[in-house]
Coordinates of C-alpha atoms in Angstrom, one line a residue:
M1 CA 15.2 -3.2 10.2
V2 CA 11.5 -4.0 10.9
I3 CA 9.4 -0.9 10.3
V4 CA 5.9 -2.4 10.6
E5 CA 4.9 -5.5 12.6
V6 CA 1.4 -7.2 12.4
K7 CA 0.9 -10.0 15.0
Q8 CA -2.2 -12.3 15.2
L9 CA -4.6 -9.8 13.6
R10 CA -8.2 -11.1 13.8
K11 CA -11.5 -9.8 12.5
Q12 CA -14.7 -11.7 12.3
Y13 CA -17.6 -11.0 9.9
P14 CA -20.7 -13.1 9.5
S15 CA -19.3 -14.6 6.3
F16 CA -15.7 -13.9 6.5
A17 CA -12.8 -13.8 9.0
L18 CA -9.2 -12.7 9.2
K19 CA -7.4 -15.5 11.1
D20 CA -4.3 -14.6 13.1
I21 CA -2.7 -12.5 10.4
S22 CA 1.0 -12.0 11.1
F23 CA 3.8 -10.5 9.0
H24 CA 6.3 -7.7 9.1
L25 CA 7.7 -5.0 6.7
E26 CA 11.3 -4.0 6.5
S27 CA 12.8 -0.6 5.9
G28 CA 13.4 0.4 2.3
R29 CA 11.8 -2.6 0.7
I30 CA 8.7 -3.1 -1.5
T31 CA 6.3 -5.8 -0.2
G32 CA 3.5 -7.0 -2.5
F33 CA 0.4 -8.1 -0.6
V34 CA -1.2 -10.6 -3.0
G35 CA -4.4 -12.5 -3.1
R36 CA -7.6 -12.9 -5.0
N37 CA -10.5 -10.4 -4.6
G38 CA -12.2 -11.1 -1.3
A39 CA -9.1 -12.8 0.3
G40 CA -8.9 -10.2 3.0
K41 CA -6.3 -7.7 1.7
T42 CA -8.5 -4.6 2.2
T43 CA -9.7 -5.7 5.6
T44 CA -6.1 -6.3 6.7
I45 CA -5.0 -2.9 5.5
K46 CA -7.9 -1.0 7.0
S47 CA -7.3 -2.9 10.3
M48 CA -3.6 -1.8 10.2
L49 CA -4.8 1.8 10.1
N50 CA -7.7 1.5 12.6
M51 CA -10.1 2.3 9.8
I52 CA -12.0 -0.8 11.0
H53 CA -11.6 -2.1 14.5
P54 CA -10.0 -5.6 14.6
D55 CA -11.1 -8.1 17.2
G56 CA -7.6 -8.9 18.3
G57 CA -4.0 -8.6 17.5
V58 CA -1.1 -6.1 17.7
I59 CA 0.0 -3.5 15.2
R60 CA 3.4 -1.8 15.7
Y61 CA 5.0 0.9 13.5
F62 CA 8.6 1.9 14.2
D63 CA 8.6 -0.4 17.3
T64 CA 5.7 1.7 18.7
P65 CA 2.2 0.3 19.5
F66 CA -0.2 1.9 16.9
A67 CA -3.2 1.7 19.3
D68 CA -1.6 4.0 21.8
H69 CA 0.1 6.4 19.4
E70 CA -2.2 6.6 16.3
A71 CA -2.2 10.3 15.7
E72 CA 1.5 10.6 16.1
L73 CA 2.3 7.5 13.9
K74 CA -0.1 8.5 11.1
K75 CA 2.1 11.5 10.3
R76 CA 4.8 9.1 9.3
I77 CA 2.5 6.8 7.2
G78 CA 1.0 7.4 3.7
Y79 CA -2.1 5.7 2.7
S80 CA -3.9 5.5 -0.6
T81 CA -6.8 3.6 -1.9
G82 CA -5.7 4.3 -5.5
T83 CA -8.0 7.2 -6.4
V84 CA -8.9 10.6 -5.2
S85 CA -12.5 10.3 -4.0
W86 CA -13.0 13.6 -2.1
Y87 CA -13.6 17.1 -3.4
P88 CA -14.1 16.0 -7.0
R89 CA -14.7 19.6 -8.2
K90 CA -12.0 21.4 -6.3
R91 CA -8.7 22.1 -7.9
I92 CA -5.8 20.1 -6.7
R93 CA -4.2 23.2 -5.4
D94 CA -7.2 23.8 -3.2
I95 CA -7.2 20.2 -1.9
V96 CA -3.5 20.5 -1.0
D97 CA -4.1 23.7 0.9
I98 CA -6.7 21.8 3.1
V99 CA -4.6 18.6 3.5
K100 CA -1.4 20.2 4.5
R101 CA -3.0 21.9 7.6
F102 CA -3.2 18.4 9.2
Y103 CA 0.5 17.8 9.0
D104 CA 3.2 19.7 10.9
T105 CA 5.6 17.5 9.0
W106 CA 4.4 19.0 5.6
D107 CA 7.5 19.7 3.4
E108 CA 6.7 22.3 0.7
A109 CA 9.9 21.6 -1.2
A110 CA 9.0 17.8 -1.4
Y111 CA 5.5 18.8 -2.5
Q112 CA 7.0 20.8 -5.4
K113 CA 9.4 18.0 -6.2
Y114 CA 6.7 15.4 -6.6
L115 CA 4.3 17.8 -8.3
E116 CA 7.0 18.2 -11.0
L117 CA 8.1 14.5 -11.0
F118 CA 4.5 13.2 -11.4
A119 CA 3.7 16.0 -13.9
I120 CA 0.5 17.0 -12.0
D121 CA -1.4 20.1 -13.1
E122 CA -2.6 21.5 -9.8
T123 CA -5.2 23.8 -11.5
K124 CA -7.2 20.6 -12.5
T125 CA -9.9 18.9 -10.5
P126 CA -10.0 15.2 -9.7
L127 CA -12.8 14.9 -12.1
A128 CA -10.5 15.9 -14.9
L129 CA -7.8 13.4 -14.1
S130 CA -7.1 10.0 -15.4
E131 CA -7.1 7.0 -13.0
G132 CA -3.3 7.0 -13.2
M133 CA -3.0 10.7 -12.3
K134 CA -5.3 10.2 -9.4
V135 CA -3.0 7.7 -7.9
K136 CA -0.1 10.0 -8.5
V137 CA -1.9 12.8 -6.6
N138 CA -2.5 10.5 -3.6
L139 CA 1.2 9.5 -3.6
M140 CA 2.2 13.1 -3.8
L141 CA 0.1 14.0 -0.8
A142 CA 1.6 11.2 1.2
L143 CA 5.2 11.9 0.3
A144 CA 4.9 15.6 0.8
H145 CA 4.4 15.0 4.5
K146 CA 7.5 12.9 4.7
A147 CA 5.8 9.5 4.9
E148 CA 8.3 6.8 5.7
V149 CA 5.9 4.0 4.9
L150 CA 3.4 3.9 2.1
I151 CA 0.4 1.6 2.5
L152 CA -1.4 1.3 -0.8
D153 CA -4.7 -0.7 -1.4
E154 CA -4.8 -1.9 -5.0
P155 CA -2.9 1.1 -6.5
T156 CA -2.6 -0.4 -9.9
S157 CA -6.1 -1.7 -10.3
G158 CA -7.9 -0.1 -13.3
L159 CA -4.8 1.4 -14.7
D160 CA -3.7 0.9 -18.3
P161 CA -0.4 -1.1 -18.8
F162 CA 1.7 2.0 -19.4
S163 CA 0.4 3.8 -16.2
R164 CA 0.9 0.6 -14.2
N165 CA 4.5 0.3 -15.4
E166 CA 5.2 3.9 -14.6
L167 CA 3.7 3.6 -11.1
L168 CA 5.8 0.5 -10.4
E169 CA 8.9 2.4 -11.5
I170 CA 8.0 5.1 -9.1
F171 CA 7.7 2.5 -6.3
T172 CA 11.3 1.4 -7.1
E173 CA 12.6 5.0 -7.1
L174 CA 11.0 5.5 -3.6
R175 CA 12.4 2.3 -2.2
D176 CA 15.9 3.5 -3.4
Q177 CA 15.3 6.6 -1.4
G178 CA 14.5 4.5 1.8
V179 CA 10.8 4.6 1.7
T180 CA 9.0 1.4 2.7
V181 CA 6.3 0.4 0.2
F182 CA 3.4 -2.0 1.0
F183 CA 0.9 -2.5 -1.7
S184 CA -1.9 -4.9 -2.3
T185 CA -2.7 -6.4 -5.6
H186 CA -4.3 -9.3 -7.4
I187 CA -2.2 -8.6 -10.4
I188 CA 0.8 -11.0 -10.0
S189 CA 2.8 -9.5 -12.8
D190 CA 3.2 -6.4 -10.5
L191 CA 5.1 -8.5 -8.0
E192 CA 7.4 -9.9 -10.7
K193 CA 8.3 -6.4 -11.7
C194 CA 9.1 -4.7 -8.5
A195 CA 8.5 -6.6 -5.3
D196 CA 11.3 -7.6 -2.9
D197 CA 9.0 -9.4 -0.6
I198 CA 5.7 -11.2 -0.8
V199 CA 2.8 -11.6 1.7
Y200 CA 0.3 -14.0 0.2
I201 CA -3.1 -14.2 1.7
S202 CA -5.9 -16.7 0.8
K203 CA -9.3 -16.9 2.5
G204 CA -8.4 -14.7 5.4
Q205 CA -5.1 -16.6 6.2
I206 CA -1.5 -15.8 5.5
F207 CA -0.1 -18.6 3.5
A208 CA 3.4 -17.2 3.0
A209 CA 5.4 -14.1 4.1
M210 CA 9.0 -14.0 2.8
S211 CA 11.3 -12.6 0.3
K212 CA 10.3 -13.1 -3.4
P213 CA 13.5 -15.4 -4.0
D214 CA 12.6 -17.5 -1.0
F215 CA 9.0 -17.8 -2.1
I216 CA 10.1 -18.9 -5.6
R217 CA 12.6 -21.5 -4.2
Q218 CA 10.0 -22.9 -1.8
Y219 CA 6.9 -23.0 -3.9
A220 CA 7.7 -22.8 -7.6
E221 CA 8.0 -25.9 -9.8
A222 CA 10.3 -26.2 -12.7
G223 CA 9.6 -23.7 -15.5
E224 CA 6.9 -21.8 -13.6
S225 CA 6.5 -18.1 -13.6
L226 CA 5.5 -16.5 -10.3
E227 CA 2.0 -16.1 -11.7
D228 CA 1.9 -19.8 -12.6
T229 CA 3.0 -20.7 -9.0
I230 CA 0.4 -18.6 -7.2
L231 CA -2.4 -19.7 -9.5
R232 CA -1.5 -23.3 -8.9
L233 CA -1.4 -22.8 -5.1
E234 CA -4.6 -20.9 -5.2
G235 CA -6.2 -23.7 -7.2
G236 CA -5.9 -26.1 -4.4
A237 CA -2.5 -26.5 -2.8
V238 CA -3.0 -23.7 -0.3
H239 CA -5.9 -25.5 1.4
A240 CA -4.8 -29.1 0.9

């Protein structure tokens, strides 16, 4: 079942452009959005959430146009840039008290569940948290309002290998619970560990959007890892 649909998304800047970006996300699957820094991942994600205004294209969530139902749909979407950047000196408990007022879908039982699962000390402030714990706080906030889709911009960037593996395992657990996970990354090993599908962007254009097995069958050469394949494509074959 298609949960998110992006069709012919365009955004023009003086030195960069998104060019007719199209792909979709399916229910209960993990999709890795891969590309080098500057390829257009963050611009795409922010356009999908109307954090920047695209020049054209259509975004649909749950078969509903996002442009006409933004406030309603955002209650069903969780978004994270990877770190907690607001209220750095307030306790997590106080931040939660503020955030939950915006969601009539807030589930206190779910909040307590993820507070325990992620081992978050709600008496601490964001300043006192590691980068990995900041990511978990953002995920907890998203999941506590029953987000059905998680859209995460470089959530593993800057994490140590142990925290990255732990986070990818959490993605897998969430997928098994029916949550759709869409995360951008330039760390290709993240895709090898947990992605079901791959959306590969290069220089503002979608090069491939398909299941990971299909991507490997179509583009990998004998003996290549997924990382080897994408590095080879990025080295020239994408734009040949």
